[in-house]
Each structure stands twice: as structure tokens, then as C-alpha cells.
Amino acid sequence: MYLKALKPFFDIIVSFFLLILLSPLFIILTLILYIIFDRKPFFLQKRTGLNGNIFKLIKFKTMLDKYDKHGKLLPDDQRLTKFGLFIRKTSLDEIPQLINVLKGDMSLIGPRPLLPEYLDLYDNFQKRRHEVKPGITGWAQVNGRNAISWKKKFELDVWYVDNVSFWLDLKIIFLTFLRVAKREGVSSSTYVTMEKFNGNN
């Protein structure tokens, strides 16, 4: 009942009012990033959602489009701007995903949406993370975010799938505010963001 009816209703109502409430900040950040990133304030990328369906994720841009001589993007730490790092640490870059929630691509709470290229690398257990909509924040996010291993992250995602409830979602929202305030888990121990998932071997 909660997962099929109440959770989607809750997502739409809350995301709508959050967008209205945050609209002044949304506009200010858009204008700043419009200047910093040469009129491209948003980061759009294909991600995997419910049942493995692909959608386009919307975030505020935090990295420059810098390439090496072979046309390959430079490492994250060479492209991440100071202002970009600030909005990552404060999670302000996630605000545009409220649009994804309104469109029905995402939920407020759920496993973070990952790259489509990972789909063929998952085992059957890891694929279960797609049994619910991906979220702006989730159980893995409040239990380490990018600072935990991929194995642990998948375990937390599937645990959420098996235990999703209204009270768990409220707990995750509360813990999210605490983690954002403390700016915990923004980076892994070896990468400025999160290392790429290369499968289970």
C-alpha cells in the first residue's frame, strides 16, 4: 500500500512544495553556474531507474568540460571547481532532481540512480536495487554515501528494497539532514567523488 500508492503521492506533493520553497535558491544557483560553466548550469546524464529503465538525470553542474589530447574527459579532481565542490558538499547540486521526482523518474527516497553501463555488471542480488524507484537520498547515502565500498552500497540498497516503509523513509530524511550538515561521505578514500564500478571480479 505504501510503496504503490502513498509513497508516489508523498513524492509529488513534497517535491512540488520543495521546488516552490527553494525556487529563489534554484534561480540564484542557476545564474551563478550559467556564468561559471559557459551558459551550461545543468548536468544531464542517462541513469538507470525502476525495472532498469533509462531516464535523464538532472543536477546542477559542478565540473568543467575539460578533455585530454585524445578527447577523453580529464579526471574528476582536475575538473571539479571550488564552487562545484561547495555545492557538492552541501548537496545543493541535487536540487534539480526534484524535477525528476515530479516527472516520475525518481522518488525522494531510494537507491541512488547509477549509470546504464553498470547494468551488465550486476549479479542477481545487485539487480534487485531496481525493484523500487531510485531516490535523491537513500539508505546507502545516510550510511556512508561515497565513502563506503560498492559491495556495502549494494547490500544497503537491497536492504532498503526489502524493508521500505513510511517510517524508514522518515528516518532517512532525518539522517540526510544530519549528514548534509556534517558534510560526511562526499568523497571516497581514493577519489574526489566515487570510483567507477567495475563488476564483481
Coordinates of C-alpha atoms in Angstrom, one line a residue, residues 20-108:
I20 CA 8.5 26.4 -4.7
L21 CA 10.2 26.9 -1.4
L22 CA 13.7 26.5 -2.9
S23 CA 12.9 28.5 -6.1
P24 CA 14.9 31.6 -5.1
L25 CA 18.0 29.5 -4.3
F26 CA 17.3 27.5 -7.5
I27 CA 17.4 30.7 -9.6
I28 CA 20.5 32.1 -7.9
L29 CA 22.5 28.9 -8.3
T30 CA 21.3 28.6 -12.0
L31 CA 22.6 32.1 -12.7
I32 CA 25.9 31.6 -11.0
L33 CA 26.5 28.3 -12.7
Y34 CA 25.4 29.8 -16.0
I35 CA 28.3 32.2 -15.8
I36 CA 30.9 29.7 -14.4
F37 CA 30.1 26.9 -16.9
D38 CA 29.7 28.9 -20.1
R39 CA 25.9 29.0 -20.1
K40 CA 25.5 25.4 -19.1
P41 CA 24.3 25.3 -15.5
F42 CA 22.8 21.8 -15.6
F43 CA 24.4 18.4 -15.8
L44 CA 22.3 15.9 -17.7
Q45 CA 23.2 12.2 -17.8
K46 CA 21.4 8.9 -18.5
R47 CA 20.8 6.8 -15.4
T48 CA 19.0 3.6 -14.6
G49 CA 15.7 3.7 -12.8
L50 CA 12.8 1.4 -11.9
N51 CA 13.0 -2.0 -13.5
G52 CA 16.2 -1.0 -15.3
N53 CA 14.5 1.7 -17.4
I54 CA 16.7 4.6 -18.5
F55 CA 16.0 8.2 -17.8
K56 CA 17.9 11.5 -17.9
L57 CA 19.1 12.7 -14.5
I58 CA 19.2 16.5 -13.9
K59 CA 21.7 18.0 -11.5
F60 CA 23.5 21.3 -11.1
K61 CA 26.8 21.2 -12.9
T62 CA 29.9 21.0 -10.7
M63 CA 32.7 20.1 -13.2
L64 CA 34.3 21.8 -16.2
D65 CA 34.2 20.0 -19.6
K66 CA 38.0 19.5 -19.9
Y67 CA 39.5 16.9 -22.2
D68 CA 42.9 15.5 -22.8
K69 CA 44.6 15.4 -26.2
H70 CA 42.8 12.2 -27.0
G71 CA 39.4 13.7 -26.4
K72 CA 38.9 11.9 -23.1
L73 CA 37.5 13.7 -20.1
L74 CA 40.1 14.6 -17.5
P75 CA 39.9 13.0 -14.0
D76 CA 37.2 14.5 -11.7
D77 CA 39.7 16.2 -9.5
Q78 CA 41.1 18.2 -12.4
R79 CA 37.6 19.3 -13.5
L80 CA 35.8 20.0 -10.2
T81 CA 35.6 23.7 -9.4
K82 CA 35.8 25.2 -6.0
F83 CA 32.2 26.4 -6.2
G84 CA 31.3 23.0 -7.6
L85 CA 32.9 21.3 -4.6
F86 CA 31.0 23.6 -2.3
I87 CA 27.6 22.7 -3.8
R88 CA 28.5 19.0 -3.7
K89 CA 29.4 19.1 -0.1
T90 CA 26.2 20.9 0.8
S91 CA 24.2 18.7 -1.6
L92 CA 22.8 21.7 -3.4
D93 CA 23.7 20.1 -6.7
E94 CA 20.8 17.6 -6.0
I95 CA 18.0 20.2 -6.0
P96 CA 17.1 19.9 -9.8
Q97 CA 16.4 16.2 -9.2
L98 CA 13.1 17.3 -7.7
I99 CA 12.1 17.8 -11.3
N100 CA 12.9 14.1 -11.9
V101 CA 10.7 13.2 -8.9
L102 CA 7.8 15.3 -10.3
K103 CA 8.2 13.5 -13.7
G104 CA 8.0 10.1 -12.0
D105 CA 11.6 9.1 -12.9
M106 CA 12.7 9.1 -9.3
S107 CA 11.5 9.1 -5.7
L108 CA 12.6 11.3 -2.8

